[in-house]
Short mmCIF file of C-alpha atoms and ligand atoms in Angstrom, two decimals:
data_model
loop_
_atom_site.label_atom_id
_atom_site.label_comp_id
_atom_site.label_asym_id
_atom_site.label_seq_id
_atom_site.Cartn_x
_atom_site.Cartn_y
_atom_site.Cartn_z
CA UNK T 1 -9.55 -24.63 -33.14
CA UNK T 2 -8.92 -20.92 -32.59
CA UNK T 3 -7.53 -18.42 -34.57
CA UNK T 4 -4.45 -16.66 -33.89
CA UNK T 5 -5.90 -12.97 -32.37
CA UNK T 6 -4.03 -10.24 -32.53
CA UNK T 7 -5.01 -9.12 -29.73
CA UNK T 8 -3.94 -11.87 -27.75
CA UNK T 9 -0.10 -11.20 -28.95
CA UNK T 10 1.46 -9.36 -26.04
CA UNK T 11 3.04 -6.16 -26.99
CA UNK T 12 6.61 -5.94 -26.59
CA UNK T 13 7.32 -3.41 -23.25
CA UNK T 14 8.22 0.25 -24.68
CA UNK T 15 11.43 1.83 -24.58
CA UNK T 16 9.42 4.38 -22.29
CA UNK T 17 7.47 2.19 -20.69
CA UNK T 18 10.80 0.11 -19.90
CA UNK T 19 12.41 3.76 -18.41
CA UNK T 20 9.69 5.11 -16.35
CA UNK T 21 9.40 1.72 -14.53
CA UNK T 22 12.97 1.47 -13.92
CA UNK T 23 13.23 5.49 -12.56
CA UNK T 24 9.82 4.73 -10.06
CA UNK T 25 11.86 1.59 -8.61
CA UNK T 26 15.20 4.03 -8.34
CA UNK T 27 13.17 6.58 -6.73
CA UNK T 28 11.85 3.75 -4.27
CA UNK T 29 15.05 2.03 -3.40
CA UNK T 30 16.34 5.50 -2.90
CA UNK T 31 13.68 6.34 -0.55
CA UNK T 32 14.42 3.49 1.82
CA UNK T 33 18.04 4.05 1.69
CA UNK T 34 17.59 7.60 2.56
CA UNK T 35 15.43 6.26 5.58
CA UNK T 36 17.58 3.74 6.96
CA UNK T 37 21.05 6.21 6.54
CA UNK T 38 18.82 9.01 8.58
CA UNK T 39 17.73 6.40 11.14
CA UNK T 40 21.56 5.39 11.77
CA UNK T 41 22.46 8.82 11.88
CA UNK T 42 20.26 9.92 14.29
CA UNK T 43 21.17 6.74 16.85
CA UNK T 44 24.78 6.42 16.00
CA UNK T 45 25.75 10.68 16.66
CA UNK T 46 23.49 10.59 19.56
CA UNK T 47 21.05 13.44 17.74
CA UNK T 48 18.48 11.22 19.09
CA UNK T 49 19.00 11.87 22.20
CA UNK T 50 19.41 15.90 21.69
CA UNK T 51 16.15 15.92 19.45
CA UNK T 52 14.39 14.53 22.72
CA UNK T 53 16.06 16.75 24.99
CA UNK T 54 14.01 20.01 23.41
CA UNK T 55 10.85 17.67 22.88
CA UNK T 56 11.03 17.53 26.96
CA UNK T 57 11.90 21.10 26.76
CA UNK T 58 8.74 22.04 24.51
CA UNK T 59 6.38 20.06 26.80
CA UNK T 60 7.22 21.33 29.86
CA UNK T 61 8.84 18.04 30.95
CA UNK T 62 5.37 16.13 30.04
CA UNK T 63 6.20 12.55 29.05
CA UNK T 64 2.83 12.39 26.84
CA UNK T 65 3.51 15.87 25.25
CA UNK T 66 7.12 15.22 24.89
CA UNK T 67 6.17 11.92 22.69
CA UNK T 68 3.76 14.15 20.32
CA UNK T 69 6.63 16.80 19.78
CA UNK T 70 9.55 13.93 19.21
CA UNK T 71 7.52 12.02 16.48
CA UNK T 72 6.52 15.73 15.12
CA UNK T 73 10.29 16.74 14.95
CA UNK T 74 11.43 13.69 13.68
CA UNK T 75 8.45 13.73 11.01
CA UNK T 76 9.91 17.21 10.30
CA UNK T 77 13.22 16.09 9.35
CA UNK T 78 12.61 13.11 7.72
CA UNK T 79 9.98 15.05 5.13
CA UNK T 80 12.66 17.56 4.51
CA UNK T 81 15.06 15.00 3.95
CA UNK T 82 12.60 12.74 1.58
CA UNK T 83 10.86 16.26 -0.39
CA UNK T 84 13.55 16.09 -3.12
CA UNK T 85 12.56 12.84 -4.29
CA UNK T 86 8.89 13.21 -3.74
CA UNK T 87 9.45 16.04 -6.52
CA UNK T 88 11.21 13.47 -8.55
CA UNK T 89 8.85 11.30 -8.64
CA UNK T 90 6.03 13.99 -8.93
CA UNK T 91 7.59 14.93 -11.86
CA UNK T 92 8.05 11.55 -13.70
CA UNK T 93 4.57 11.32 -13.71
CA UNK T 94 4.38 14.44 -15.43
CA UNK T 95 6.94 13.77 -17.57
CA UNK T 96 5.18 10.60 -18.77
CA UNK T 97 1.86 12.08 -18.60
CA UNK T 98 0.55 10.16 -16.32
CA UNK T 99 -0.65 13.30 -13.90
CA UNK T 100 -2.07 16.48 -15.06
CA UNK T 101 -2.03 17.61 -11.19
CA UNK T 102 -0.75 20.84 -10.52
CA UNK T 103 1.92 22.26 -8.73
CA UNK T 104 0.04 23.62 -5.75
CA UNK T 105 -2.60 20.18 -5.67
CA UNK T 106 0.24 18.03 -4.97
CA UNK T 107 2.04 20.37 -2.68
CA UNK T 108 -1.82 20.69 -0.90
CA UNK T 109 -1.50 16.78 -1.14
CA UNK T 110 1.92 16.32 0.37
CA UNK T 111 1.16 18.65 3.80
CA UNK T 112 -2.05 16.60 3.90
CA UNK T 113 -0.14 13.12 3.98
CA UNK T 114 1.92 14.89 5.74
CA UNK T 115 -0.25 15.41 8.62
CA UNK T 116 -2.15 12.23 8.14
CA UNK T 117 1.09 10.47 8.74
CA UNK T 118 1.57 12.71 11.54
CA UNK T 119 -1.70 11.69 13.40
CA UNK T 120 -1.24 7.94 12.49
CA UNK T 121 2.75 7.94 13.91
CA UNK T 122 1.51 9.82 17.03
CA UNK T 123 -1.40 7.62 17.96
CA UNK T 124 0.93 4.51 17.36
CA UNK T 125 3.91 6.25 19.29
CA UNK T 126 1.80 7.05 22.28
CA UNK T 127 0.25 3.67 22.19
CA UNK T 128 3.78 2.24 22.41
CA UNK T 129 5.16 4.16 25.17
CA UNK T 130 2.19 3.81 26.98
CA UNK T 131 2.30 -0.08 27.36
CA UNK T 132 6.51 0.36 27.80
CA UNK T 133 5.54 2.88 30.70
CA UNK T 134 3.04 0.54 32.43
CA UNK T 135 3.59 -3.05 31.34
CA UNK T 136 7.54 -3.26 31.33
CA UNK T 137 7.52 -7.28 30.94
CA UNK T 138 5.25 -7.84 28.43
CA UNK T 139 4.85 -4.59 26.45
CA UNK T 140 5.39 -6.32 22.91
CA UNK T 141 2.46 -8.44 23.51
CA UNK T 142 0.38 -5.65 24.89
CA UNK T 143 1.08 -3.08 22.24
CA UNK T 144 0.46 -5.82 19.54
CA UNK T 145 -2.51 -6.47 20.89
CA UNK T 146 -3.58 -2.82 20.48
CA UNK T 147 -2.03 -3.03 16.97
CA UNK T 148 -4.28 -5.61 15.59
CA UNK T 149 -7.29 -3.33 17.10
CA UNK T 150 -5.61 -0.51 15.11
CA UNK T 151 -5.17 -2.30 12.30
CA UNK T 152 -8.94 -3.88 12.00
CA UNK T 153 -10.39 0.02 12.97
CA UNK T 154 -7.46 1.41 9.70
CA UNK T 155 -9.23 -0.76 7.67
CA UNK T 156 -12.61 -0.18 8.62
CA UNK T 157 -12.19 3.42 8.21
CA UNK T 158 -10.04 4.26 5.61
CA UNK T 159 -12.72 4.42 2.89
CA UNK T 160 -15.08 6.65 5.29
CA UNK T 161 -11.98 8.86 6.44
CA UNK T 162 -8.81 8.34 5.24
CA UNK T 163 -9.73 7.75 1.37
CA UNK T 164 -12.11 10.94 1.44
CA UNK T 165 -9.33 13.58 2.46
CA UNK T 166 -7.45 12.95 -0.98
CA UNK T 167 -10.00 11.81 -3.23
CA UNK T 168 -13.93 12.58 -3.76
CA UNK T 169 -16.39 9.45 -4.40
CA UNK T 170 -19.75 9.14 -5.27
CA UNK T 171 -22.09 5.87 -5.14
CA UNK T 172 -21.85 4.90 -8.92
CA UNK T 173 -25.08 5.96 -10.95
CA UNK T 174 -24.75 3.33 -13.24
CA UNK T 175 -27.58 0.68 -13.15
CA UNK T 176 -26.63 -1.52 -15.62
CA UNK T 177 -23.02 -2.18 -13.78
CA UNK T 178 -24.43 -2.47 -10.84
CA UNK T 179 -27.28 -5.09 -11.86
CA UNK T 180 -23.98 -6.60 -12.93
CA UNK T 181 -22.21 -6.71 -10.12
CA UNK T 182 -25.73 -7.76 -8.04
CA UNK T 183 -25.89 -10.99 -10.43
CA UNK T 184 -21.60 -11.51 -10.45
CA UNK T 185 -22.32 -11.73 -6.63
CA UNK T 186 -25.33 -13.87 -6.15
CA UNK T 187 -24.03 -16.61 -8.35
CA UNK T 188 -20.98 -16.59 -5.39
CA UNK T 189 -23.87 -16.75 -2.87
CA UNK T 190 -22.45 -13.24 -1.74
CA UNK T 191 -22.57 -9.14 -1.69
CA UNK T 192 -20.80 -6.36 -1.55
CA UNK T 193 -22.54 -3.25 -0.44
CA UNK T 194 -21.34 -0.78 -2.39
CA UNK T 195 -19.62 0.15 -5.82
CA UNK T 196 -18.47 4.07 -5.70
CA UNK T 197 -17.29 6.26 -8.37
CA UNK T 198 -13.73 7.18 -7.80
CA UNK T 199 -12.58 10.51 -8.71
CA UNK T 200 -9.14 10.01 -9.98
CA UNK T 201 -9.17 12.15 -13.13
CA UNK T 202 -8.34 15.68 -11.10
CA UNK T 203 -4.61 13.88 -10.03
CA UNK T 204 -4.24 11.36 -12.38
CA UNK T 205 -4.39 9.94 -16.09
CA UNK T 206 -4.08 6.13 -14.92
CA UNK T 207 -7.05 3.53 -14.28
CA UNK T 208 -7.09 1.87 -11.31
CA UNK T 209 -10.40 -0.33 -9.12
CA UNK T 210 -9.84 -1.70 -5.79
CA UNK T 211 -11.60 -3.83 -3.37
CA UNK T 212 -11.54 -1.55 0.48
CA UNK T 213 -13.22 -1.60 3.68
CA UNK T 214 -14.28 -4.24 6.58
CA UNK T 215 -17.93 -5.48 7.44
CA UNK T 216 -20.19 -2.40 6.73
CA UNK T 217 -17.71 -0.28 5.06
CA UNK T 218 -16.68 -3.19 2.10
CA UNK T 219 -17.03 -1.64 -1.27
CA UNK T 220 -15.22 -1.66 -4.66
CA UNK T 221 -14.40 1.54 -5.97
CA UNK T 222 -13.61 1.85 -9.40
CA UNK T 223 -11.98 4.95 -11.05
CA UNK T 224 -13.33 7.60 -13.27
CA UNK T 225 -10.37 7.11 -15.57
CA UNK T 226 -11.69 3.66 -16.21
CA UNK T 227 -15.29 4.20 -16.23
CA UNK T 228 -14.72 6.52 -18.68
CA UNK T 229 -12.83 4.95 -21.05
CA UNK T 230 -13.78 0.73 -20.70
CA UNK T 231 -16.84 -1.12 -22.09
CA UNK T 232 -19.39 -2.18 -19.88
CA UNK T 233 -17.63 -5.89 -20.36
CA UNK T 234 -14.22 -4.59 -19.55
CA UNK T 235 -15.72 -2.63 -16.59
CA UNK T 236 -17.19 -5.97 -15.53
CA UNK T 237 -14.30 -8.02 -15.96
CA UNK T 238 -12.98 -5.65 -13.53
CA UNK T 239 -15.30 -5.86 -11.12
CA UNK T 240 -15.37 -9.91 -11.21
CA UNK T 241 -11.60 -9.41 -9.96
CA UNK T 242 -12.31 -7.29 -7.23
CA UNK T 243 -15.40 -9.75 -6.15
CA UNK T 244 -12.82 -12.13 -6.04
CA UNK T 245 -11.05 -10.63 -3.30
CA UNK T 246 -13.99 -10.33 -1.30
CA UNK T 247 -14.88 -13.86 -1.74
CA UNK T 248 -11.97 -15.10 -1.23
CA UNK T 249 -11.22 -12.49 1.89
CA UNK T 250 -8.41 -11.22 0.78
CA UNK T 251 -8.27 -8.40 3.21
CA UNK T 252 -9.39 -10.55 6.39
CA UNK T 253 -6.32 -12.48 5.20
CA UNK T 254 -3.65 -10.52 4.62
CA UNK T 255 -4.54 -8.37 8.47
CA UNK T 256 -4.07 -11.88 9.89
CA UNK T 257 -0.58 -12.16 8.02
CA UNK T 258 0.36 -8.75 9.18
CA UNK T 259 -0.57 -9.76 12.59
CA UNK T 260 1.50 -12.31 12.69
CA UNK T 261 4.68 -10.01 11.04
CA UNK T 262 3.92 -7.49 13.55
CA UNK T 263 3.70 -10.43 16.42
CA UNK T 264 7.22 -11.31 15.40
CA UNK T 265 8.44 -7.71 15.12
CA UNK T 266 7.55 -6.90 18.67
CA UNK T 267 9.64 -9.95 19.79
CA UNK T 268 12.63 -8.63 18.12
CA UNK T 269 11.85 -5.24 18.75
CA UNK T 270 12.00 -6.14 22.66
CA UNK T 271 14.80 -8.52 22.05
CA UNK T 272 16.59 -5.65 20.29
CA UNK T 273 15.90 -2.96 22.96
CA UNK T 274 17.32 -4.85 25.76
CA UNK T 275 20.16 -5.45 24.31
CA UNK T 276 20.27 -1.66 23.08
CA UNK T 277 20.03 -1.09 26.69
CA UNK T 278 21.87 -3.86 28.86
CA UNK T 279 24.41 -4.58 26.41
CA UNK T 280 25.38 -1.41 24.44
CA UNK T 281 23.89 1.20 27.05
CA UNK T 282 22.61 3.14 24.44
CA UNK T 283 19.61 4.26 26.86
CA UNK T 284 18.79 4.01 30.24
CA UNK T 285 15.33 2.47 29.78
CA UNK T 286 12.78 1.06 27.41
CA UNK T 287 10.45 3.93 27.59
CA UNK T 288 13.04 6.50 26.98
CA UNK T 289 11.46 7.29 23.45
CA UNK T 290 15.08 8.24 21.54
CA UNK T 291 14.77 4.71 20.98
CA UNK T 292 11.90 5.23 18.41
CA UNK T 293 14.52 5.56 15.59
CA UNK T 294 15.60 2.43 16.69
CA UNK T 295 12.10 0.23 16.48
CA UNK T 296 11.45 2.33 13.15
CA UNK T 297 14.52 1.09 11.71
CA UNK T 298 13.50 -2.72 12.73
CA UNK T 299 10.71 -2.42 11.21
CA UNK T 300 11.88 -1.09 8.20
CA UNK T 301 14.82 -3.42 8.23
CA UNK T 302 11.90 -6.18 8.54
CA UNK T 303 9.74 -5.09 5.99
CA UNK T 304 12.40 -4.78 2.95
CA UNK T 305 13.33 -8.33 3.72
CA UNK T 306 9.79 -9.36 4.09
CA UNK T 307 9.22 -7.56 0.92
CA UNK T 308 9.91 -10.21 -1.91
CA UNK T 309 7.70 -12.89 0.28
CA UNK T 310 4.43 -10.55 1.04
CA UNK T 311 4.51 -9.83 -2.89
CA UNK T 312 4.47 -13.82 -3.97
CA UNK T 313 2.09 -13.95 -1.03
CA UNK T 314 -0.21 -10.70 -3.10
CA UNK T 315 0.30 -12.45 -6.14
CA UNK T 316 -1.00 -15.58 -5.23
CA UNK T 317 -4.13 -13.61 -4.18
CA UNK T 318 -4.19 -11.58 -7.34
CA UNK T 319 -3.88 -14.75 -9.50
CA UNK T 320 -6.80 -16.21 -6.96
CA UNK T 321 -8.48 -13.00 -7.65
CA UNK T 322 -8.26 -13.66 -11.65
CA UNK T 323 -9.52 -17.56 -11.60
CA UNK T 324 -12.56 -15.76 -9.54
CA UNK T 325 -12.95 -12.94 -12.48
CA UNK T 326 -12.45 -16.28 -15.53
CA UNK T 327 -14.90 -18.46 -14.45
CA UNK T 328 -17.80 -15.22 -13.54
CA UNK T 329 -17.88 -13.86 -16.78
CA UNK T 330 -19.09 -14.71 -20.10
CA UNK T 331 -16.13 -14.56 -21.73
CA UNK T 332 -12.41 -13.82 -21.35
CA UNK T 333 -11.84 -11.59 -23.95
CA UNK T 334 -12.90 -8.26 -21.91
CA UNK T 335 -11.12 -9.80 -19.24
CA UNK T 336 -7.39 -9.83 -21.82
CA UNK T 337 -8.10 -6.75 -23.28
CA UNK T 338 -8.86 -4.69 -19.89
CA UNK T 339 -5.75 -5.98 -19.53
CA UNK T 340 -3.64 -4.65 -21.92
CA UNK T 341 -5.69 -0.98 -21.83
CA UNK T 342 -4.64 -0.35 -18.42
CA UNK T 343 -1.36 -1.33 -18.86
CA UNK T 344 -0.90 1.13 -22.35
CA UNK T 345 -2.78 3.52 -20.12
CA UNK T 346 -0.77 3.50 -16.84
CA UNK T 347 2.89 2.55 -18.74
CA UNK T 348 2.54 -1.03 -17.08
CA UNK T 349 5.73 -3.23 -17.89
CA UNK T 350 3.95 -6.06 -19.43
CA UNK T 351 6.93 -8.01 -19.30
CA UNK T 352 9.36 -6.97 -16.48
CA UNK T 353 12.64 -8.92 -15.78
CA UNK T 354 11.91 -12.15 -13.05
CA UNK T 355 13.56 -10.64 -10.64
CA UNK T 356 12.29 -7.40 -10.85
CA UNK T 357 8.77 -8.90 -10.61
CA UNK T 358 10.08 -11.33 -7.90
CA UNK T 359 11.48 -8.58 -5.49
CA UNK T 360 8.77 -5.51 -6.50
CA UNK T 361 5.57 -6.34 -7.91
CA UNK T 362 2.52 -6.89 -5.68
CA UNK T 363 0.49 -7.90 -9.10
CA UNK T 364 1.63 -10.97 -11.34
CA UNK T 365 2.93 -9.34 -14.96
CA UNK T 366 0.37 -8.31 -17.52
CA UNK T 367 1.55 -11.37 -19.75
CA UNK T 368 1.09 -13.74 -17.14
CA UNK T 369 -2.53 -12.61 -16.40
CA UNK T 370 -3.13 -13.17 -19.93
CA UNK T 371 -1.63 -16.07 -19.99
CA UNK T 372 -3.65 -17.26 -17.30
CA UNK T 373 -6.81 -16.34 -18.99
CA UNK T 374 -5.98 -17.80 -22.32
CA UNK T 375 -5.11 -20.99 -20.66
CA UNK T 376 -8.23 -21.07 -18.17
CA UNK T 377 -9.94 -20.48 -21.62
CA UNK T 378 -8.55 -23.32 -23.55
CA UNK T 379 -10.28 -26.46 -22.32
CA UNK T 380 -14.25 -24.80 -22.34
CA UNK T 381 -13.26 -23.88 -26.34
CA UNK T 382 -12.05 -27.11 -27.58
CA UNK T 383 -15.61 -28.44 -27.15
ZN1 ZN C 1 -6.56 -7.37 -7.40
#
């Protein structure tokens, strides 16, 4: 028999806890609405068509160039458009404190995304129009060919490139955690070649670990903010989690589930732009790029639906992720209460609504991981 732990009681969700969650979803919903009412607007007035009128005219009637300054345009707008609730939601975090950033960091921050999106949308926009230009019949399969390529290189690089431009890291110094980690991953017959120190601290006050890379760049990083403040059980707890990912290849897996979305994207994309075309003669042909707005929307369109269904499918992997973390450790109880710290610490809703975990959450609820845990525990302490 076991005693009844305090610590095992799950809090009841605070008032503020409760509030900040439900502004961050606001902000989010009003993001994408804001995104698909600009996207109809641009298509339905024709602006579209204007906007690539003086790309031409900036590029000297270069198709290539033309591309670069449409997407940079249209970036434009759209950021001007979004900025007001990026500041919103900039400022929730401060309101909660949850950031101690400062103003002119997160402005620094937002031209850097800014530009990082920029060279990301370009490369993908070129991509596109170049398999449109020269392989009219089967474009969709050619571009998602090059996608998947894309994809697999993103993911390769992102901790060596993309990570580095917002956040510094440093191989962790810590030998005990990583003899840890060495021992976690030999009893799973496996290893991960690095664990990095994640400076998070400078833009943030919440803890946060992840599992990133592909092949020679797969590493868990771990941030300061939980370094700092988590026992060396808690911290391995954590780490169990994240090994679970890589055992189970979580991120092999999901880039084969967004290669098939994007597989059946591009057929409605091309499905979509014929139609556009042959139907409602809304451009003369499928390379004629003012039809971005229109494959952006698609894709957006495709995405929120997909939304609710590639969350169950993340929380399956998290939960996978957790039975990986139960049965590597000694015992659960760093496991529970890593738990509960991160969620005081980053104003988690332990307890959200169903449906608001249903439609938004990537992670099961902090009660249900306990749950879990408590449960997994059960049988091994009746002995
Ligand atoms: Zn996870």
């Amino acid at each position: 028999m076991r005693f009844a732990d305090e610590s095992r009681i799950v809090a009841e969700d605070t008032p503020e806890a409760r509030r900040y969650n439900r502004v961050r979803r606001w902000l989010e919903i009003g993001d994408i609405i804001l995104s698909l009412g600009f996207l109809l607007a641009l298509l339905s007035f024709g602006w579209s068509a204007v906007i690539r009128d003086w790309a031409y005219r900036a590029a000297f009637q270069n198709y290539g160039f033309a591309v670069l300054f449409y997407v940079l345009m249209l970036m434009g707008l759209a950021k001007i458009l979004s900025f007001g609730l990026d500041y919103l939601g900039y400022r929730l975090e401060q309101r909660n404190q949850l950031s101690n950033q400062r103003m002119r960091s997160w402005l620094w921050d937002e031209l850097k995304g800014f530009l990082v999106g920029f060279v990301v949308a370009a490369i993908v926009a070129e991509l596109l129009y170049f398999t449109m230009r020269h392989f009219p019949e089967y474009w969709w399969l050619v571009a998602w060919a090059l996608f998947i390529i894309l994809f697999v290189l993103m993911a390769q690089l992102a901790p060596l490139v993309l990570f580095p431009i917002f956040y510094k890291f440093e191989p962790l110094d810590n030998e005990p955690l990583k003899q840890r980690l060495v021992q976690l991953g030999e009893k799973a017959g496996t290893r991960v070649r690095g664990i990095y120190k994640w400076h998070l601290s400078e833009k943030s006050k919440k803890a946060n670990a992840a599992l990133t890379g592909l092949g020679a760049t797969r590493r868990i990083i771990l941030a300061d903010t939980l370094l700092d403040n988590y026992s060396q059980d808690e911290i391995e707890a954590v780490l169990a989690h994240e090994l679970g990912h890589h055992v189970h290849r979580h991120i092999l897996k999901s880039i084969l589930v967004q290669a098939g979305i994007t597989l059946f994207g591009f057929w409605v994309a091309n499905f979509v732009l014929h139609l556009a075309i042959e139907r409602w003669h809304m451009f003369d042909t499928l390379s004629d790029f003012a039809n971005l707005p229109l494959l952006v929307l698609l894709s957006t369109v495709l995405s929120v639906v997909l939304m609710p269904v590639l969350n169950a499918y993340s929380r399956f992997n998290e939960r996978q992720a957790d039975r990986y973390a139960f049965q590597s450790i000694r015992s659960i109880e760093p496991f529970i209460s890593s738990m509960n710290k991160l969620a005081a610490q980053n104003l988690a809703e332990r307890k959200p609504s169903k449906w608001v975990e249903w439609l938004f959450h990537s992670h099961p609820a902090i009660w249900r991981r306990i749950a879990a845990a408590e449960a997994w525990s059960k049988p091994r302490m009746a002995s």
